[in-house]
Structure formats: C-alpha cells, structure tokens
Short mmCIF file of N, CA and C in Angstrom, two decimals:
data_model
loop_
_atom_site.label_atom_id
_atom_site.label_comp_id
_atom_site.label_asym_id
_atom_site.label_seq_id
_atom_site.Cartn_x
_atom_site.Cartn_y
_atom_site.Cartn_z
N MET A 1 0.85 -1.18 0.00
CA MET A 1 0.00 0.00 0.00
C MET A 1 0.89 1.24 0.00
N ILE A 2 0.60 2.17 -0.88
CA ILE A 2 1.32 3.43 -0.95
C ILE A 2 0.43 4.53 -0.37
N ILE A 3 1.00 5.32 0.51
CA ILE A 3 0.30 6.49 1.05
C ILE A 3 0.92 7.71 0.38
N ASP A 4 0.17 8.39 -0.44
CA ASP A 4 0.66 9.58 -1.15
C ASP A 4 0.17 10.82 -0.41
N PHE A 5 1.06 11.42 0.38
CA PHE A 5 0.70 12.60 1.15
C PHE A 5 0.31 13.78 0.26
N ASN A 6 0.74 13.77 -1.00
CA ASN A 6 0.36 14.83 -1.93
C ASN A 6 -1.13 14.79 -2.28
N LYS A 7 -1.76 13.64 -2.04
CA LYS A 7 -3.18 13.49 -2.34
C LYS A 7 -4.07 13.59 -1.09
N ILE A 8 -3.47 13.89 0.05
CA ILE A 8 -4.21 14.01 1.31
C ILE A 8 -4.36 15.48 1.66
N ASP A 9 -5.57 15.88 2.01
CA ASP A 9 -5.82 17.27 2.41
C ASP A 9 -5.05 17.61 3.67
N GLU A 10 -4.50 18.81 3.69
CA GLU A 10 -3.77 19.28 4.86
C GLU A 10 -4.74 19.83 5.89
N LYS A 11 -4.53 19.47 7.16
CA LYS A 11 -5.30 20.00 8.27
C LYS A 11 -4.39 20.91 9.08
N VAL A 12 -4.92 22.04 9.50
CA VAL A 12 -4.18 22.94 10.38
C VAL A 12 -4.88 22.93 11.73
N MET A 13 -4.13 22.56 12.75
CA MET A 13 -4.67 22.47 14.11
C MET A 13 -3.99 23.52 14.98
N LEU A 14 -4.78 24.41 15.54
CA LEU A 14 -4.25 25.45 16.40
C LEU A 14 -4.04 24.91 17.80
N ASN A 15 -2.91 25.27 18.40
CA ASN A 15 -2.60 24.93 19.80
C ASN A 15 -2.82 23.45 20.10
N PHE A 16 -2.27 22.58 19.24
CA PHE A 16 -2.46 21.14 19.36
C PHE A 16 -1.91 20.64 20.70
N HIS A 17 -2.71 19.95 21.46
CA HIS A 17 -2.38 19.51 22.82
C HIS A 17 -1.90 20.69 23.68
N LYS A 18 -2.53 21.84 23.47
CA LYS A 18 -2.21 23.09 24.19
C LYS A 18 -0.80 23.60 23.89
N GLY A 19 -0.31 23.29 22.69
CA GLY A 19 0.98 23.80 22.24
C GLY A 19 0.85 25.21 21.71
N GLU A 20 1.94 25.73 21.19
CA GLU A 20 1.99 27.08 20.64
C GLU A 20 1.72 27.06 19.14
N LYS A 21 1.07 28.08 18.66
CA LYS A 21 0.82 28.31 17.23
C LYS A 21 0.07 27.15 16.61
N GLU A 22 0.55 26.67 15.44
CA GLU A 22 -0.22 25.68 14.70
C GLU A 22 0.62 24.49 14.24
N LEU A 23 -0.06 23.36 14.12
CA LEU A 23 0.49 22.15 13.53
C LEU A 23 -0.23 21.95 12.20
N SER A 24 0.53 21.83 11.12
CA SER A 24 -0.04 21.49 9.82
C SER A 24 0.29 20.02 9.57
N THR A 25 -0.71 19.24 9.17
CA THR A 25 -0.47 17.82 8.98
C THR A 25 -1.30 17.24 7.85
N LYS A 26 -0.74 16.24 7.22
CA LYS A 26 -1.44 15.38 6.27
C LYS A 26 -1.40 14.00 6.90
N MET A 27 -2.58 13.42 7.15
CA MET A 27 -2.64 12.21 7.96
C MET A 27 -3.49 11.13 7.32
N TYR A 28 -2.95 9.91 7.38
CA TYR A 28 -3.70 8.72 6.99
C TYR A 28 -4.01 7.96 8.29
N THR A 29 -5.26 7.56 8.45
CA THR A 29 -5.63 6.79 9.64
C THR A 29 -6.46 5.58 9.24
N ASP A 30 -6.26 4.51 9.99
CA ASP A 30 -7.13 3.33 9.90
C ASP A 30 -7.22 2.75 11.30
N GLU A 31 -7.76 1.55 11.44
CA GLU A 31 -7.94 0.98 12.77
C GLU A 31 -6.62 0.57 13.42
N ASN A 32 -5.52 0.54 12.66
CA ASN A 32 -4.23 0.10 13.20
C ASN A 32 -3.23 1.21 13.46
N ASN A 33 -3.28 2.30 12.70
CA ASN A 33 -2.25 3.33 12.77
C ASN A 33 -2.76 4.71 12.40
N LYS A 34 -2.04 5.71 12.90
CA LYS A 34 -2.11 7.07 12.37
C LYS A 34 -0.72 7.31 11.78
N ILE A 35 -0.68 7.67 10.51
CA ILE A 35 0.58 7.91 9.81
C ILE A 35 0.50 9.31 9.26
N MET A 36 1.48 10.15 9.63
CA MET A 36 1.35 11.56 9.25
C MET A 36 2.67 12.20 8.85
N ARG A 37 2.53 13.23 8.04
CA ARG A 37 3.62 14.14 7.71
C ARG A 37 3.19 15.48 8.28
N GLY A 38 4.00 16.01 9.20
CA GLY A 38 3.62 17.23 9.88
C GLY A 38 4.63 18.35 9.73
N LYS A 39 4.16 19.57 10.01
CA LYS A 39 5.02 20.75 9.95
C LYS A 39 4.72 21.66 11.13
N LEU A 40 5.78 22.08 11.81
CA LEU A 40 5.69 23.11 12.83
C LEU A 40 6.52 24.30 12.34
N ILE A 41 5.89 25.47 12.25
CA ILE A 41 6.62 26.68 11.86
C ILE A 41 7.48 27.12 13.04
N PRO A 42 8.47 27.99 12.83
CA PRO A 42 9.28 28.46 13.95
C PRO A 42 8.42 29.02 15.08
N GLY A 43 8.72 28.59 16.29
CA GLY A 43 7.97 29.02 17.46
C GLY A 43 6.76 28.17 17.78
N ALA A 44 6.42 27.22 16.93
CA ALA A 44 5.26 26.36 17.15
C ALA A 44 5.66 25.11 17.94
N SER A 45 4.67 24.51 18.58
CA SER A 45 4.94 23.29 19.33
C SER A 45 3.68 22.43 19.40
N ILE A 46 3.90 21.16 19.67
CA ILE A 46 2.86 20.23 20.06
C ILE A 46 2.99 20.14 21.57
N GLY A 47 1.93 20.44 22.28
CA GLY A 47 1.99 20.48 23.74
C GLY A 47 2.27 19.12 24.39
N LEU A 48 2.71 19.18 25.61
CA LEU A 48 3.02 17.99 26.38
C LEU A 48 1.77 17.12 26.54
N HIS A 49 1.90 15.85 26.19
CA HIS A 49 0.79 14.91 26.32
C HIS A 49 1.33 13.51 26.59
N THR A 50 0.52 12.69 27.22
CA THR A 50 0.91 11.32 27.57
C THR A 50 0.23 10.34 26.62
N HIS A 51 0.98 9.36 26.17
CA HIS A 51 0.44 8.30 25.33
C HIS A 51 -0.05 7.17 26.23
N GLU A 52 -1.30 7.29 26.64
CA GLU A 52 -1.90 6.33 27.57
C GLU A 52 -2.17 4.97 26.94
N ILE A 53 -2.63 4.97 25.67
CA ILE A 53 -3.05 3.72 25.05
C ILE A 53 -2.27 3.37 23.78
N ASN A 54 -1.32 4.21 23.43
CA ASN A 54 -0.53 3.96 22.22
C ASN A 54 0.88 4.51 22.42
N SER A 55 1.69 4.45 21.39
CA SER A 55 3.04 4.99 21.41
C SER A 55 3.18 5.90 20.18
N GLU A 56 4.35 6.54 20.02
CA GLU A 56 4.56 7.38 18.84
C GLU A 56 6.03 7.36 18.44
N ILE A 57 6.25 7.31 17.14
CA ILE A 57 7.59 7.40 16.56
C ILE A 57 7.59 8.64 15.68
N ILE A 58 8.57 9.54 15.90
CA ILE A 58 8.68 10.77 15.11
C ILE A 58 10.07 10.80 14.47
N TYR A 59 10.09 10.88 13.13
CA TYR A 59 11.34 10.98 12.37
C TYR A 59 11.42 12.38 11.78
N ILE A 60 12.49 13.09 12.06
CA ILE A 60 12.65 14.47 11.58
C ILE A 60 13.18 14.45 10.15
N LEU A 61 12.41 15.05 9.25
CA LEU A 61 12.80 15.13 7.83
C LEU A 61 13.66 16.35 7.56
N SER A 62 13.33 17.50 8.18
CA SER A 62 14.14 18.71 8.02
C SER A 62 13.84 19.67 9.16
N GLY A 63 14.77 20.58 9.37
CA GLY A 63 14.64 21.54 10.44
C GLY A 63 15.28 21.03 11.72
N GLU A 64 15.08 21.79 12.79
CA GLU A 64 15.61 21.38 14.08
C GLU A 64 14.72 21.91 15.19
N GLY A 65 14.81 21.28 16.32
CA GLY A 65 14.02 21.68 17.47
C GLY A 65 14.39 20.85 18.67
N LYS A 66 13.40 20.60 19.52
CA LYS A 66 13.66 19.77 20.69
C LYS A 66 12.40 19.03 21.08
N VAL A 67 12.61 17.96 21.80
CA VAL A 67 11.54 17.16 22.37
C VAL A 67 11.66 17.26 23.88
N LEU A 68 10.55 17.47 24.55
CA LEU A 68 10.50 17.34 26.00
C LEU A 68 9.98 15.93 26.26
N TYR A 69 10.83 15.09 26.84
CA TYR A 69 10.49 13.68 27.06
C TYR A 69 10.85 13.29 28.48
N ASN A 70 9.85 12.87 29.24
CA ASN A 70 10.05 12.47 30.63
C ASN A 70 10.78 13.53 31.44
N GLY A 71 10.42 14.80 31.20
CA GLY A 71 10.97 15.90 31.98
C GLY A 71 12.32 16.43 31.52
N GLU A 72 12.88 15.89 30.44
CA GLU A 72 14.18 16.34 29.93
C GLU A 72 14.06 16.73 28.46
N TYR A 73 14.82 17.76 28.08
CA TYR A 73 14.85 18.21 26.69
C TYR A 73 15.91 17.44 25.91
N GLU A 74 15.53 17.03 24.71
CA GLU A 74 16.45 16.34 23.80
C GLU A 74 16.40 17.08 22.46
N GLU A 75 17.56 17.40 21.90
CA GLU A 75 17.61 18.08 20.61
C GLU A 75 17.27 17.11 19.49
N VAL A 76 16.53 17.61 18.49
CA VAL A 76 16.23 16.83 17.29
C VAL A 76 16.57 17.68 16.07
N ARG A 77 16.98 17.00 15.03
CA ARG A 77 17.29 17.65 13.74
C ARG A 77 17.13 16.61 12.65
N GLU A 78 17.32 17.02 11.41
CA GLU A 78 17.18 16.11 10.28
C GLU A 78 17.85 14.77 10.57
N SER A 79 17.12 13.69 10.33
CA SER A 79 17.55 12.30 10.54
C SER A 79 17.45 11.83 11.98
N SER A 80 17.00 12.68 12.91
CA SER A 80 16.76 12.22 14.29
C SER A 80 15.46 11.44 14.32
N CYS A 81 15.41 10.44 15.20
CA CYS A 81 14.19 9.68 15.40
C CYS A 81 13.89 9.66 16.90
N HIS A 82 12.70 10.12 17.26
CA HIS A 82 12.27 10.14 18.65
C HIS A 82 11.19 9.08 18.83
N TYR A 83 11.29 8.33 19.94
CA TYR A 83 10.31 7.31 20.26
C TYR A 83 9.71 7.61 21.62
N CYS A 84 8.39 7.65 21.69
CA CYS A 84 7.67 7.85 22.94
C CYS A 84 6.84 6.59 23.20
N PRO A 85 7.29 5.72 24.11
CA PRO A 85 6.55 4.49 24.38
C PRO A 85 5.22 4.74 25.10
N LYS A 86 4.36 3.77 25.02
CA LYS A 86 3.09 3.79 25.73
C LYS A 86 3.34 4.09 27.21
N GLY A 87 2.54 5.02 27.76
CA GLY A 87 2.66 5.39 29.16
C GLY A 87 3.61 6.54 29.44
N HIS A 88 4.26 7.07 28.42
CA HIS A 88 5.20 8.17 28.58
C HIS A 88 4.65 9.46 27.97
N ALA A 89 5.23 10.59 28.38
CA ALA A 89 4.79 11.91 27.91
C ALA A 89 5.88 12.57 27.08
N HIS A 90 5.44 13.37 26.10
CA HIS A 90 6.40 14.13 25.28
C HIS A 90 5.73 15.35 24.66
N SER A 91 6.59 16.22 24.13
CA SER A 91 6.19 17.42 23.42
C SER A 91 7.22 17.66 22.33
N LEU A 92 6.80 18.19 21.18
CA LEU A 92 7.72 18.53 20.10
C LEU A 92 7.69 20.03 19.91
N ILE A 93 8.88 20.65 19.90
CA ILE A 93 9.00 22.11 19.89
C ILE A 93 9.93 22.55 18.76
N ASN A 94 9.45 23.48 17.94
CA ASN A 94 10.32 24.06 16.91
C ASN A 94 10.89 25.36 17.47
N ASP A 95 12.12 25.29 17.97
CA ASP A 95 12.80 26.49 18.44
C ASP A 95 13.88 26.93 17.46
N GLY A 96 13.79 26.41 16.23
CA GLY A 96 14.73 26.78 15.18
C GLY A 96 14.22 27.94 14.35
N ASN A 97 14.94 28.24 13.27
CA ASN A 97 14.61 29.37 12.39
C ASN A 97 13.90 28.97 11.11
N GLU A 98 13.68 27.68 10.91
CA GLU A 98 12.99 27.20 9.71
C GLU A 98 11.92 26.19 10.12
N ASP A 99 11.08 25.82 9.18
CA ASP A 99 10.03 24.85 9.47
C ASP A 99 10.64 23.53 9.93
N LEU A 100 9.99 22.90 10.89
CA LEU A 100 10.35 21.57 11.37
C LEU A 100 9.37 20.60 10.71
N ILE A 101 9.89 19.78 9.81
CA ILE A 101 9.07 18.83 9.05
C ILE A 101 9.37 17.44 9.58
N PHE A 102 8.31 16.68 9.87
CA PHE A 102 8.51 15.35 10.44
C PHE A 102 7.51 14.35 9.90
N PHE A 103 7.87 13.09 10.07
CA PHE A 103 7.02 11.95 9.73
C PHE A 103 6.75 11.23 11.05
N ALA A 104 5.51 10.90 11.33
CA ALA A 104 5.17 10.25 12.61
C ALA A 104 4.21 9.10 12.40
N VAL A 105 4.37 8.08 13.24
CA VAL A 105 3.48 6.94 13.25
C VAL A 105 3.00 6.72 14.68
N VAL A 106 1.69 6.60 14.84
CA VAL A 106 1.08 6.31 16.13
C VAL A 106 0.31 4.99 15.97
N PRO A 107 0.95 3.86 16.38
CA PRO A 107 0.25 2.57 16.28
C PRO A 107 -0.88 2.51 17.30
N GLN A 108 -2.00 1.96 16.89
CA GLN A 108 -3.15 1.81 17.77
C GLN A 108 -3.05 0.43 18.42
N HIS A 109 -2.45 0.37 19.60
CA HIS A 109 -2.21 -0.90 20.31
C HIS A 109 -3.51 -1.56 20.68
#
C-alpha cells in the first residue's frame, strides 16, 4: 500500500495539545495506525501529552528543534528519530529558524 501525502488534504490544528501556534499535517488513519507528515513553523509546538493507550515514533525530515520527554529536553534535527513508548509523555518544539518537518506513526495498540 502506498500512502501519497500529496493526495491528502492538509489540516491545520491550532494549539495542538495546548501547544503554541499551529500544527499542519497530512494524515492517513485506519484501525491500526495514524501515519502523518507534519510541519511546525518556527515558534510552534505540540503540547506535552501522555500516550496512555498507544506509542509514537517521530522521524525528523528537516529543520531542528527539541523534544520534552520524561521531563528532559532532547535536541532533534534532520535524521533524528524520537520514540515515545506507551505510558510516557512528550512534546515537540520548533525552536529553530525554519520549518520543522517530520514523519510520525502512532500505532493503535
């Protein structure tokens, strides 16, 4: 199965999980996964949230920023991969000067 993000409508979500500014995303969902390509503009963030029933894998395609994971900040940049296991909390923050573009998968356990 091929997922063509160019054929998926973009959604803009303001203050996603009480984060700053907006998250732009193109997302494919089914009963097993959420698969998305997302963008955070400079100064935008996905707010801190806990994955109670699932996990998340975020691969950075371009840009740089940081992840708040279990109370500690970790830098991310192109080719970084962040994993948030079930039961853990994280936030993604674009504190860089260019868009932070990422690919994420949220398996539905």
